[in-house]
């Protein structure tokens, strides 16, 4: 794959992530060390901090899982300001744990030569004073497995051994078709790349609509990691992706089963309390000025997320 070398577009180094055919190709995650027993970064209460934005769908997952599993006193969170300029994510008032004002400082403290985007979510090891991971798919899995000894008593098993292969397989489809598919549509730089992405997005929604027509959650009655990965994209769909990313063939509310499913999840406090539509909208429309040059945040859509 060929990548152009030029750097900043708006506040996102987007051209680095554009292929020669105009496709959006997401940067790889730089920090992928695992928090695991016996490793250099063992799980311990109070040792790690998650840096997250309410706006970011990848970070949203880790906020949901932390609450679902009752890990709030075990792993702290710093929430960054939703509006990002060329300095990257800012921590209003400074970070109470590290004192930094910008997330970039944690990336550069860990790797002074770091060249990529300074992304959320990422996890800082307070003892070792370094970033352990910005590998967002692994962060929730780590909370579900390595931190099991500290889960709340009635916490759901989001990654049950018997279902792992099925969960992993569906997560891949959801990632490619939807979580990342909407970004591929929104950041496409050619009609062909956009057409390809948007077709994939709606084929994936159609498939999920069918699947959820005869089961409450993606793998049956119980919540799993797959539901956690689907929800943040659904929550942003009508408010942002439909217009800002041009995913406008249908709205979420046009899918009866998916819409009922999304509202059912939204009724759970860990999902609802971590969903901030105002921050979501302000982030995408004001920060991604490469595709919304005026920075104007649309009013609406007026959507009632109360359960069906
Ligand atoms: N780590 C992944 C996903 C996380 C991600 O993209 N987070 C976004 C917010 S949704 C971010 O922090 N972007 C910072 C930037 O683009 O400068 C990546 O590098 O693509």
PDB file of C-alpha atoms and ligand atoms in Angstrom:
ATOM      1  CA  UNK A   1       0.000   0.000   0.000  1.00  0.00           C
ATOM      2  CA  UNK A   2       1.308   3.468  -0.882  1.00  0.00           C
ATOM      3  CA  UNK A   3       0.791   6.357   1.528  1.00  0.00           C
ATOM      4  CA  UNK A   4       1.351  10.015   0.718  1.00  0.00           C
ATOM      5  CA  UNK A   5       3.813  11.731   3.001  1.00  0.00           C
ATOM      6  CA  UNK A   6       2.173  15.087   3.698  1.00  0.00           C
ATOM      7  CA  UNK A   7       1.073  15.643   7.237  1.00  0.00           C
ATOM      8  CA  UNK A   8      -1.701  17.631   8.807  1.00  0.00           C
ATOM      9  CA  UNK A   9      -5.194  18.089   7.387  1.00  0.00           C
ATOM     10  CA  UNK A  10      -7.223  20.055   9.905  1.00  0.00           C
ATOM     11  CA  UNK A  11      -6.003  18.463  13.113  1.00  0.00           C
ATOM     12  CA  UNK A  12      -5.855  14.982  11.679  1.00  0.00           C
ATOM     13  CA  UNK A  13      -2.908  13.594   9.791  1.00  0.00           C
ATOM     14  CA  UNK A  14      -5.396  12.164   7.367  1.00  0.00           C
ATOM     15  CA  UNK A  15      -3.345  12.065   4.216  1.00  0.00           C
ATOM     16  CA  UNK A  16      -0.948   9.668   5.862  1.00  0.00           C
ATOM     17  CA  UNK A  17      -3.925   7.349   6.104  1.00  0.00           C
ATOM     18  CA  UNK A  18      -5.161   7.723   2.535  1.00  0.00           C
ATOM     19  CA  UNK A  19      -4.277   5.067  -0.019  1.00  0.00           C
ATOM     20  CA  UNK A  20      -3.534   5.883  -3.644  1.00  0.00           C
ATOM     21  CA  UNK A  21      -7.138   4.994  -4.570  1.00  0.00           C
ATOM     22  CA  UNK A  22      -8.577   7.388  -1.992  1.00  0.00           C
ATOM     23  CA  UNK A  23      -9.346   4.775   0.645  1.00  0.00           C
ATOM     24  CA  UNK A  24      -9.001   5.555   4.349  1.00  0.00           C
ATOM     25  CA  UNK A  25      -6.495   3.123   5.853  1.00  0.00           C
ATOM     26  CA  UNK A  26      -6.333   3.443   9.636  1.00  0.00           C
ATOM     27  CA  UNK A  27      -2.883   3.767  11.244  1.00  0.00           C
ATOM     28  CA  UNK A  28      -1.692   0.727  13.226  1.00  0.00           C
ATOM     29  CA  UNK A  29      -1.691   0.978  17.013  1.00  0.00           C
ATOM     30  CA  UNK A  30       1.801   1.803  18.274  1.00  0.00           C
ATOM     31  CA  UNK A  31       1.573   0.649  21.877  1.00  0.00           C
ATOM     32  CA  UNK A  32       0.385  -2.913  22.162  1.00  0.00           C
ATOM     33  CA  UNK A  33       1.898  -4.226  25.363  1.00  0.00           C
ATOM     34  CA  UNK A  34      -0.575  -6.324  27.331  1.00  0.00           C
ATOM     35  CA  UNK A  35      -1.492  -5.879  30.954  1.00  0.00           C
ATOM     36  CA  UNK A  36      -1.183  -9.451  32.166  1.00  0.00           C
ATOM     37  CA  UNK A  37      -0.300 -11.387  35.279  1.00  0.00           C
ATOM     38  CA  UNK A  38       3.395 -12.251  35.339  1.00  0.00           C
ATOM     39  CA  UNK A  39       4.236  -9.600  32.728  1.00  0.00           C
ATOM     40  CA  UNK A  40       5.991  -6.243  33.039  1.00  0.00           C
ATOM     41  CA  UNK A  41       2.593  -4.604  33.552  1.00  0.00           C
ATOM     42  CA  UNK A  42       0.592  -6.866  35.862  1.00  0.00           C
ATOM     43  CA  UNK A  43      -3.043  -6.069  36.655  1.00  0.00           C
ATOM     44  CA  UNK A  44      -3.307  -4.233  39.974  1.00  0.00           C
ATOM     45  CA  UNK A  45      -5.985  -1.973  41.401  1.00  0.00           C
ATOM     46  CA  UNK A  46      -5.053   1.698  41.233  1.00  0.00           C
ATOM     47  CA  UNK A  47      -2.065   1.189  38.923  1.00  0.00           C
ATOM     48  CA  UNK A  48      -3.597   2.099  35.537  1.00  0.00           C
ATOM     49  CA  UNK A  49      -5.482   5.045  34.110  1.00  0.00           C
ATOM     50  CA  UNK A  50      -7.571   5.146  30.957  1.00  0.00           C
ATOM     51  CA  UNK A  51      -7.536   8.325  28.854  1.00  0.00           C
ATOM     52  CA  UNK A  52     -10.779   8.610  26.948  1.00  0.00           C
ATOM     53  CA  UNK A  53     -13.099  10.954  25.136  1.00  0.00           C
ATOM     54  CA  UNK A  54     -16.869  10.690  25.333  1.00  0.00           C
ATOM     55  CA  UNK A  55     -16.864  11.543  21.646  1.00  0.00           C
ATOM     56  CA  UNK A  56     -14.674   8.691  20.470  1.00  0.00           C
ATOM     57  CA  UNK A  57     -16.375   5.388  19.670  1.00  0.00           C
ATOM     58  CA  UNK A  58     -13.231   3.349  20.389  1.00  0.00           C
ATOM     59  CA  UNK A  59     -12.829   4.990  23.784  1.00  0.00           C
ATOM     60  CA  UNK A  60     -16.557   4.714  24.475  1.00  0.00           C
ATOM     61  CA  UNK A  61     -16.199   0.933  24.539  1.00  0.00           C
ATOM     62  CA  UNK A  62     -13.698   1.033  27.378  1.00  0.00           C
ATOM     63  CA  UNK A  63     -15.886   3.408  29.410  1.00  0.00           C
ATOM     64  CA  UNK A  64     -18.884   1.095  28.981  1.00  0.00           C
ATOM     65  CA  UNK A  65     -16.957  -2.025  29.976  1.00  0.00           C
ATOM     66  CA  UNK A  66     -15.323  -0.363  32.988  1.00  0.00           C
ATOM     67  CA  UNK A  67     -18.770   0.506  34.323  1.00  0.00           C
ATOM     68  CA  UNK A  68     -20.474  -2.752  33.358  1.00  0.00           C
ATOM     69  CA  UNK A  69     -17.796  -4.688  35.231  1.00  0.00           C
ATOM     70  CA  UNK A  70     -17.804  -2.334  38.228  1.00  0.00           C
ATOM     71  CA  UNK A  71     -14.127  -1.416  37.835  1.00  0.00           C
ATOM     72  CA  UNK A  72     -14.537   2.292  38.567  1.00  0.00           C
ATOM     73  CA  UNK A  73     -12.497   2.090  41.800  1.00  0.00           C
ATOM     74  CA  UNK A  74      -9.902  -0.183  40.232  1.00  0.00           C
ATOM     75  CA  UNK A  75      -9.027   1.800  37.108  1.00  0.00           C
ATOM     76  CA  UNK A  76      -9.316   5.583  36.963  1.00  0.00           C
ATOM     77  CA  UNK A  77     -10.323   7.594  33.920  1.00  0.00           C
ATOM     78  CA  UNK A  78      -9.348  10.982  32.579  1.00  0.00           C
ATOM     79  CA  UNK A  79     -11.799  12.464  30.082  1.00  0.00           C
ATOM     80  CA  UNK A  80     -10.320  14.780  27.471  1.00  0.00           C
ATOM     81  CA  UNK A  81     -12.008  17.844  26.015  1.00  0.00           C
ATOM     82  CA  UNK A  82     -14.121  16.919  22.970  1.00  0.00           C
ATOM     83  CA  UNK A  83     -12.722  19.716  20.830  1.00  0.00           C
ATOM     84  CA  UNK A  84      -9.268  18.934  19.545  1.00  0.00           C
ATOM     85  CA  UNK A  85      -6.930  21.380  17.800  1.00  0.00           C
ATOM     86  CA  UNK A  86      -3.565  20.786  16.174  1.00  0.00           C
ATOM     87  CA  UNK A  87      -2.036  20.135  19.596  1.00  0.00           C
ATOM     88  CA  UNK A  88      -4.243  17.066  19.964  1.00  0.00           C
ATOM     89  CA  UNK A  89      -6.477  16.078  22.870  1.00  0.00           C
ATOM     90  CA  UNK A  90      -6.427  18.502  25.818  1.00  0.00           C
ATOM     91  CA  UNK A  91      -7.161  17.686  29.434  1.00  0.00           C
ATOM     92  CA  UNK A  92      -9.137  20.597  30.873  1.00  0.00           C
ATOM     93  CA  UNK A  93      -7.544  21.731  34.129  1.00  0.00           C
ATOM     94  CA  UNK A  94      -4.664  19.273  33.668  1.00  0.00           C
ATOM     95  CA  UNK A  95      -4.574  15.586  34.449  1.00  0.00           C
ATOM     96  CA  UNK A  96      -4.910  14.923  38.200  1.00  0.00           C
ATOM     97  CA  UNK A  97      -2.597  11.895  37.986  1.00  0.00           C
ATOM     98  CA  UNK A  98       0.245  12.963  35.700  1.00  0.00           C
ATOM     99  CA  UNK A  99      -0.237  16.733  35.634  1.00  0.00           C
ATOM    100  CA  UNK A 100      -0.107  16.890  31.824  1.00  0.00           C
ATOM    101  CA  UNK A 101      -2.325  19.247  29.836  1.00  0.00           C
ATOM    102  CA  UNK A 102      -2.123  17.396  26.508  1.00  0.00           C
ATOM    103  CA  UNK A 103      -2.344  13.692  25.814  1.00  0.00           C
ATOM    104  CA  UNK A 104       0.616  14.059  23.456  1.00  0.00           C
ATOM    105  CA  UNK A 105       2.840  14.521  26.515  1.00  0.00           C
ATOM    106  CA  UNK A 106       2.111  10.959  27.626  1.00  0.00           C
ATOM    107  CA  UNK A 107       2.846   9.585  24.163  1.00  0.00           C
ATOM    108  CA  UNK A 108       6.103  11.521  23.905  1.00  0.00           C
ATOM    109  CA  UNK A 109       7.135  10.643  27.471  1.00  0.00           C
ATOM    110  CA  UNK A 110       6.832   6.999  26.465  1.00  0.00           C
ATOM    111  CA  UNK A 111       8.382   7.335  23.007  1.00  0.00           C
ATOM    112  CA  UNK A 112      10.051  10.674  22.165  1.00  0.00           C
ATOM    113  CA  UNK A 113      10.154   9.659  18.490  1.00  0.00           C
ATOM    114  CA  UNK A 114       6.438   8.852  18.243  1.00  0.00           C
ATOM    115  CA  UNK A 115       5.116  10.103  14.876  1.00  0.00           C
ATOM    116  CA  UNK A 116       1.494   8.936  14.774  1.00  0.00           C
ATOM    117  CA  UNK A 117      -1.729  10.492  16.001  1.00  0.00           C
ATOM    118  CA  UNK A 118      -2.118  10.852  19.768  1.00  0.00           C
ATOM    119  CA  UNK A 119      -5.197   8.716  20.162  1.00  0.00           C
ATOM    120  CA  UNK A 120      -7.712   7.796  22.799  1.00  0.00           C
ATOM    121  CA  UNK A 121      -8.286   5.347  24.310  1.00  0.00           C
ATOM    122  CA  UNK A 122      -4.902   4.654  25.822  1.00  0.00           C
ATOM    123  CA  UNK A 123      -3.795   3.253  29.150  1.00  0.00           C
ATOM    124  CA  UNK A 124      -1.062   4.763  31.310  1.00  0.00           C
ATOM    125  CA  UNK A 125       0.843   2.744  33.911  1.00  0.00           C
ATOM    126  CA  UNK A 126       1.114   5.067  36.919  1.00  0.00           C
ATOM    127  CA  UNK A 127       3.884   2.980  38.515  1.00  0.00           C
ATOM    128  CA  UNK A 128       6.029   2.515  35.408  1.00  0.00           C
ATOM    129  CA  UNK A 129       5.172   6.050  34.175  1.00  0.00           C
ATOM    130  CA  UNK A 130       4.569   5.007  30.587  1.00  0.00           C
ATOM    131  CA  UNK A 131       1.802   4.230  28.158  1.00  0.00           C
ATOM    132  CA  UNK A 132       1.130   0.535  28.047  1.00  0.00           C
ATOM    133  CA  UNK A 133      -1.371   0.414  25.226  1.00  0.00           C
ATOM    134  CA  UNK A 134      -3.435   2.363  22.743  1.00  0.00           C
ATOM    135  CA  UNK A 135      -4.589  -0.903  21.213  1.00  0.00           C
ATOM    136  CA  UNK A 136      -8.302  -0.219  21.589  1.00  0.00           C
ATOM    137  CA  UNK A 137      -9.617  -3.731  20.731  1.00  0.00           C
ATOM    138  CA  UNK A 138      -7.386  -5.202  23.415  1.00  0.00           C
ATOM    139  CA  UNK A 139      -8.295  -2.708  26.147  1.00  0.00           C
ATOM    140  CA  UNK A 140     -11.825  -4.014  26.706  1.00  0.00           C
ATOM    141  CA  UNK A 141     -10.677  -7.632  26.449  1.00  0.00           C
ATOM    142  CA  UNK A 142      -8.052  -6.900  29.112  1.00  0.00           C
ATOM    143  CA  UNK A 143     -10.647  -5.430  31.463  1.00  0.00           C
ATOM    144  CA  UNK A 144     -12.788  -8.528  30.872  1.00  0.00           C
ATOM    145  CA  UNK A 145     -10.033 -11.089  31.454  1.00  0.00           C
ATOM    146  CA  UNK A 146      -6.945  -9.808  33.325  1.00  0.00           C
ATOM    147  CA  UNK A 147      -9.085  -7.727  35.710  1.00  0.00           C
ATOM    148  CA  UNK A 148     -11.585 -10.524  36.434  1.00  0.00           C
ATOM    149  CA  UNK A 149     -10.507 -10.786  40.112  1.00  0.00           C
ATOM    150  CA  UNK A 150     -11.823  -7.246  40.673  1.00  0.00           C
ATOM    151  CA  UNK A 151     -15.121  -7.494  38.771  1.00  0.00           C
ATOM    152  CA  UNK A 152     -18.255  -6.581  40.719  1.00  0.00           C
ATOM    153  CA  UNK A 153     -20.127  -9.556  42.131  1.00  0.00           C
ATOM    154  CA  UNK A 154     -22.894  -9.697  39.539  1.00  0.00           C
ATOM    155  CA  UNK A 155     -20.911  -8.340  36.630  1.00  0.00           C
ATOM    156  CA  UNK A 156     -21.739  -9.922  33.256  1.00  0.00           C
ATOM    157  CA  UNK A 157     -19.230 -12.233  31.612  1.00  0.00           C
ATOM    158  CA  UNK A 158     -18.715 -10.237  28.422  1.00  0.00           C
ATOM    159  CA  UNK A 159     -16.170 -12.643  26.957  1.00  0.00           C
ATOM    160  CA  UNK A 160     -17.204 -16.165  27.984  1.00  0.00           C
ATOM    161  CA  UNK A 161     -14.709 -18.857  26.988  1.00  0.00           C
ATOM    162  CA  UNK A 162     -17.291 -20.921  25.157  1.00  0.00           C
ATOM    163  CA  UNK A 163     -18.276 -18.023  22.878  1.00  0.00           C
ATOM    164  CA  UNK A 164     -14.883 -16.431  22.222  1.00  0.00           C
ATOM    165  CA  UNK A 165     -14.429 -17.714  18.688  1.00  0.00           C
ATOM    166  CA  UNK A 166     -17.928 -16.560  17.693  1.00  0.00           C
ATOM    167  CA  UNK A 167     -17.502 -13.217  19.417  1.00  0.00           C
ATOM    168  CA  UNK A 168     -14.121 -12.607  17.743  1.00  0.00           C
ATOM    169  CA  UNK A 169     -15.514 -13.538  14.337  1.00  0.00           C
ATOM    170  CA  UNK A 170     -18.535 -11.256  14.618  1.00  0.00           C
ATOM    171  CA  UNK A 171     -16.382  -8.438  16.011  1.00  0.00           C
ATOM    172  CA  UNK A 172     -14.258  -8.568  12.856  1.00  0.00           C
ATOM    173  CA  UNK A 173     -17.353  -8.195  10.686  1.00  0.00           C
ATOM    174  CA  UNK A 174     -18.668  -5.337  12.831  1.00  0.00           C
ATOM    175  CA  UNK A 175     -15.293  -3.588  12.759  1.00  0.00           C
ATOM    176  CA  UNK A 176     -14.757  -3.783   9.039  1.00  0.00           C
ATOM    177  CA  UNK A 177     -18.358  -3.298   7.969  1.00  0.00           C
ATOM    178  CA  UNK A 178     -19.429  -0.704  10.463  1.00  0.00           C
ATOM    179  CA  UNK A 179     -17.102   0.641  13.198  1.00  0.00           C
ATOM    180  CA  UNK A 180     -14.369   1.409  10.690  1.00  0.00           C
ATOM    181  CA  UNK A 181     -16.624   1.257   7.627  1.00  0.00           C
ATOM    182  CA  UNK A 182     -18.298   4.554   8.530  1.00  0.00           C
ATOM    183  CA  UNK A 183     -14.866   6.215   8.765  1.00  0.00           C
ATOM    184  CA  UNK A 184     -13.919   4.743   5.394  1.00  0.00           C
ATOM    185  CA  UNK A 185     -17.068   6.300   3.935  1.00  0.00           C
ATOM    186  CA  UNK A 186     -16.530   9.641   5.677  1.00  0.00           C
ATOM    187  CA  UNK A 187     -12.827   9.968   4.916  1.00  0.00           C
ATOM    188  CA  UNK A 188     -12.931   8.533   1.385  1.00  0.00           C
ATOM    189  CA  UNK A 189     -11.122  10.728  -1.123  1.00  0.00           C
ATOM    190  CA  UNK A 190     -12.639   9.204  -4.248  1.00  0.00           C
ATOM    191  CA  UNK A 191     -16.190   8.342  -5.305  1.00  0.00           C
ATOM    192  CA  UNK A 192     -15.189   4.699  -5.791  1.00  0.00           C
ATOM    193  CA  UNK A 193     -13.734   4.435  -2.295  1.00  0.00           C
ATOM    194  CA  UNK A 194     -16.850   6.066  -0.830  1.00  0.00           C
ATOM    195  CA  UNK A 195     -19.213   3.827  -2.831  1.00  0.00           C
ATOM    196  CA  UNK A 196     -17.383   0.736  -1.716  1.00  0.00           C
ATOM    197  CA  UNK A 197     -17.437   1.766   1.940  1.00  0.00           C
ATOM    198  CA  UNK A 198     -21.034   2.942   2.099  1.00  0.00           C
ATOM    199  CA  UNK A 199     -22.251  -0.224   0.388  1.00  0.00           C
ATOM    200  CA  UNK A 200     -20.427  -2.275   3.002  1.00  0.00           C
ATOM    201  CA  UNK A 201     -21.862  -0.187   5.865  1.00  0.00           C
ATOM    202  CA  UNK A 202     -25.464  -0.752   4.817  1.00  0.00           C
ATOM    203  CA  UNK A 203     -24.941  -4.413   3.952  1.00  0.00           C
ATOM    204  CA  UNK A 204     -23.605  -4.864   7.488  1.00  0.00           C
ATOM    205  CA  UNK A 205     -26.554  -3.014   9.035  1.00  0.00           C
ATOM    206  CA  UNK A 206     -28.938  -5.152   6.944  1.00  0.00           C
ATOM    207  CA  UNK A 207     -27.222  -8.316   8.168  1.00  0.00           C
ATOM    208  CA  UNK A 208     -27.394  -7.164  11.808  1.00  0.00           C
ATOM    209  CA  UNK A 209     -31.060  -6.209  11.432  1.00  0.00           C
ATOM    210  CA  UNK A 210     -31.776  -9.764  10.323  1.00  0.00           C
ATOM    211  CA  UNK A 211     -29.719 -11.213  13.177  1.00  0.00           C
ATOM    212  CA  UNK A 212     -31.418  -9.064  15.813  1.00  0.00           C
ATOM    213  CA  UNK A 213     -34.895  -9.816  14.494  1.00  0.00           C
ATOM    214  CA  UNK A 214     -34.807 -13.083  16.380  1.00  0.00           C
ATOM    215  CA  UNK A 215     -32.526 -12.513  19.347  1.00  0.00           C
ATOM    216  CA  UNK A 216     -32.252  -9.837  21.983  1.00  0.00           C
ATOM    217  CA  UNK A 217     -28.471  -9.453  21.916  1.00  0.00           C
ATOM    218  CA  UNK A 218     -25.909 -10.357  19.261  1.00  0.00           C
ATOM    219  CA  UNK A 219     -25.067 -13.728  20.809  1.00  0.00           C
ATOM    220  CA  UNK A 220     -28.399 -14.557  22.468  1.00  0.00           C
ATOM    221  CA  UNK A 221     -29.863 -13.164  25.667  1.00  0.00           C
ATOM    222  CA  UNK A 222     -26.657 -12.162  27.417  1.00  0.00           C
ATOM    223  CA  UNK A 223     -24.554  -9.060  26.819  1.00  0.00           C
ATOM    224  CA  UNK A 224     -21.155  -9.696  25.284  1.00  0.00           C
ATOM    225  CA  UNK A 225     -18.161  -7.807  23.965  1.00  0.00           C
ATOM    226  CA  UNK A 226     -19.835  -7.763  20.537  1.00  0.00           C
ATOM    227  CA  UNK A 227     -22.734  -5.670  21.865  1.00  0.00           C
ATOM    228  CA  UNK A 228     -20.244  -3.287  23.458  1.00  0.00           C
ATOM    229  CA  UNK A 229     -18.514  -2.864  20.096  1.00  0.00           C
ATOM    230  CA  UNK A 230     -21.668  -2.327  18.104  1.00  0.00           C
ATOM    231  CA  UNK A 231     -23.409   0.180  20.375  1.00  0.00           C
ATOM    232  CA  UNK A 232     -20.990   3.155  20.090  1.00  0.00           C
ATOM    233  CA  UNK A 233     -21.355   3.153  16.306  1.00  0.00           C
ATOM    234  CA  UNK A 234     -25.151   2.894  16.499  1.00  0.00           C
ATOM    235  CA  UNK A 235     -25.289   5.712  19.050  1.00  0.00           C
ATOM    236  CA  UNK A 236     -23.410   8.004  16.643  1.00  0.00           C
ATOM    237  CA  UNK A 237     -25.134   6.883  13.477  1.00  0.00           C
ATOM    238  CA  UNK A 238     -28.086   9.224  13.028  1.00  0.00           C
ATOM    239  CA  UNK A 239     -26.546  12.143  14.903  1.00  0.00           C
ATOM    240  CA  UNK A 240     -23.225  12.162  13.030  1.00  0.00           C
ATOM    241  CA  UNK A 241     -22.436   9.425  10.533  1.00  0.00           C
ATOM    242  CA  UNK A 242     -25.636   9.861   8.536  1.00  0.00           C
ATOM    243  CA  UNK A 243     -24.746  13.437   7.559  1.00  0.00           C
ATOM    244  CA  UNK A 244     -21.079  14.075   8.428  1.00  0.00           C
ATOM    245  CA  UNK A 245     -19.802  10.741   7.015  1.00  0.00           C
ATOM    246  CA  UNK A 246     -22.434  10.611   4.236  1.00  0.00           C
ATOM    247  CA  UNK A 247     -23.849   7.297   5.483  1.00  0.00           C
ATOM    248  CA  UNK A 248     -27.245   8.479   4.354  1.00  0.00           C
ATOM    249  CA  UNK A 249     -28.891   5.503   2.615  1.00  0.00           C
ATOM    250  CA  UNK A 250     -30.961   4.752   5.704  1.00  0.00           C
ATOM    251  CA  UNK A 251     -31.051   5.923   9.315  1.00  0.00           C
ATOM    252  CA  UNK A 252     -30.715   3.696  12.362  1.00  0.00           C
ATOM    253  CA  UNK A 253     -34.323   4.504  13.243  1.00  0.00           C
ATOM    254  CA  UNK A 254     -35.369   2.987   9.898  1.00  0.00           C
ATOM    255  CA  UNK A 255     -34.209  -0.451  11.112  1.00  0.00           C
ATOM    256  CA  UNK A 256     -36.902  -1.710  13.543  1.00  0.00           C
ATOM    257  CA  UNK A 257     -34.882  -4.470  15.230  1.00  0.00           C
ATOM    258  CA  UNK A 258     -31.587  -2.567  15.382  1.00  0.00           C
ATOM    259  CA  UNK A 259     -33.291   0.554  16.682  1.00  0.00           C
ATOM    260  CA  UNK A 260     -35.128  -1.367  19.414  1.00  0.00           C
ATOM    261  CA  UNK A 261     -31.859  -3.152  20.276  1.00  0.00           C
ATOM    262  CA  UNK A 262     -29.935   0.134  20.489  1.00  0.00           C
ATOM    263  CA  UNK A 263     -32.558   1.668  22.795  1.00  0.00           C
ATOM    264  CA  UNK A 264     -32.586  -1.471  24.938  1.00  0.00           C
ATOM    265  CA  UNK A 265     -28.818  -1.132  25.454  1.00  0.00           C
ATOM    266  CA  UNK A 266     -29.111   2.606  26.021  1.00  0.00           C
ATOM    267  CA  UNK A 267     -31.435   1.891  28.962  1.00  0.00           C
ATOM    268  CA  UNK A 268     -28.526   0.200  30.798  1.00  0.00           C
ATOM    269  CA  UNK A 269     -26.722   2.830  32.945  1.00  0.00           C
ATOM    270  CA  UNK A 270     -23.197   1.839  31.757  1.00  0.00           C
ATOM    271  CA  UNK A 271     -24.272   2.581  28.191  1.00  0.00           C
ATOM    272  CA  UNK A 272     -26.513   5.580  28.832  1.00  0.00           C
ATOM    273  CA  UNK A 273     -24.219   7.377  31.306  1.00  0.00           C
ATOM    274  CA  UNK A 274     -21.265   7.158  28.933  1.00  0.00           C
ATOM    275  CA  UNK A 275     -23.228   8.435  25.908  1.00  0.00           C
ATOM    276  CA  UNK A 276     -22.921  12.192  25.567  1.00  0.00           C
ATOM    277  CA  UNK A 277     -24.593  13.254  22.332  1.00  0.00           C
ATOM    278  CA  UNK A 278     -23.573  16.874  22.758  1.00  0.00           C
ATOM    279  CA  UNK A 279     -19.852  16.042  23.061  1.00  0.00           C
ATOM    280  CA  UNK A 280     -20.138  13.522  20.221  1.00  0.00           C
ATOM    281  CA  UNK A 281     -21.642  16.077  17.865  1.00  0.00           C
ATOM    282  CA  UNK A 282     -19.342  18.928  18.831  1.00  0.00           C
ATOM    283  CA  UNK A 283     -16.293  16.710  18.445  1.00  0.00           C
ATOM    284  CA  UNK A 284     -16.997  15.402  14.965  1.00  0.00           C
ATOM    285  CA  UNK A 285     -18.410  18.543  13.404  1.00  0.00           C
ATOM    286  CA  UNK A 286     -16.001  21.015  15.020  1.00  0.00           C
ATOM    287  CA  UNK A 287     -12.802  18.969  14.970  1.00  0.00           C
ATOM    288  CA  UNK A 288     -12.960  17.159  11.646  1.00  0.00           C
ATOM    289  CA  UNK A 289     -12.918  20.386   9.677  1.00  0.00           C
ATOM    290  CA  UNK A 290     -11.255  18.606   6.771  1.00  0.00           C
ATOM    291  CA  UNK A 291     -14.728  17.303   5.917  1.00  0.00           C
ATOM    292  CA  UNK A 292     -16.789  20.048   7.604  1.00  0.00           C
ATOM    293  CA  UNK A 293     -14.786  23.217   6.912  1.00  0.00           C
ATOM    294  CA  UNK A 294     -17.284  25.614   8.518  1.00  0.00           C
ATOM    295  CA  UNK A 295     -17.169  23.742  11.818  1.00  0.00           C
ATOM    296  CA  UNK A 296     -20.915  24.302  12.125  1.00  0.00           C
ATOM    297  CA  UNK A 297     -22.676  21.803  14.384  1.00  0.00           C
ATOM    298  CA  UNK A 298     -26.116  20.899  13.029  1.00  0.00           C
ATOM    299  CA  UNK A 299     -29.205  21.050  15.217  1.00  0.00           C
ATOM    300  CA  UNK A 300     -30.941  17.758  15.740  1.00  0.00           C
ATOM    301  CA  UNK A 301     -31.830  15.197  14.765  1.00  0.00           C
ATOM    302  CA  UNK A 302     -34.474  15.040  17.505  1.00  0.00           C
ATOM    303  CA  UNK A 303     -34.456  11.410  18.517  1.00  0.00           C
ATOM    304  CA  UNK A 304     -36.078   9.823  21.551  1.00  0.00           C
ATOM    305  CA  UNK A 305     -33.775   7.126  22.933  1.00  0.00           C
ATOM    306  CA  UNK A 306     -36.288   5.940  25.552  1.00  0.00           C
ATOM    307  CA  UNK A 307     -36.807   2.164  25.361  1.00  0.00           C
ATOM    308  CA  UNK A 308     -39.359   0.915  22.808  1.00  0.00           C
TER     309      UNK A 308
HETATM  310  N1  LIG B   1      -5.969   3.918  17.964  1.00  0.00           N
HETATM  311  C1  LIG B   1      -6.812   3.892  16.815  1.00  0.00           C
HETATM  312  C2  LIG B   1      -8.226   4.263  17.081  1.00  0.00           C
HETATM  313  C3  LIG B   1      -8.468   5.326  18.079  1.00  0.00           C
HETATM  314  C4  LIG B   1      -8.790   6.635  17.404  1.00  0.00           C
HETATM  315  O1  LIG B   1      -8.744   6.775  16.180  1.00  0.00           O
HETATM  316  N2  LIG B   1      -9.120   7.602  18.224  1.00  0.00           N
HETATM  317  C5  LIG B   1      -9.398   8.922  17.715  1.00  0.00           C
HETATM  318  C6  LIG B   1     -10.672   9.481  18.264  1.00  0.00           C
HETATM  319  S1  LIG B   1     -12.087   8.588  17.750  1.00  0.00           S
HETATM  320  C7  LIG B   1      -8.276   9.827  18.135  1.00  0.00           C
HETATM  321  O2  LIG B   1      -7.857   9.817  19.274  1.00  0.00           O
HETATM  322  N3  LIG B   1      -7.783  10.652  17.211  1.00  0.00           N
HETATM  323  C8  LIG B   1      -6.730  11.574  17.474  1.00  0.00           C
HETATM  324  C9  LIG B   1      -6.261  12.245  16.211  1.00  0.00           C
HETATM  325  O3  LIG B   1      -6.744  11.892  15.140  1.00  0.00           O
HETATM  326  O4  LIG B   1      -5.401  13.119  16.318  1.00  0.00           O
HETATM  327  C10 LIG B   1      -6.195   4.652  15.676  1.00  0.00           C
HETATM  328  O5  LIG B   1      -5.069   5.061  15.852  1.00  0.00           O
HETATM  329  O6  LIG B   1      -6.781   4.765  14.626  1.00  0.00           O
END
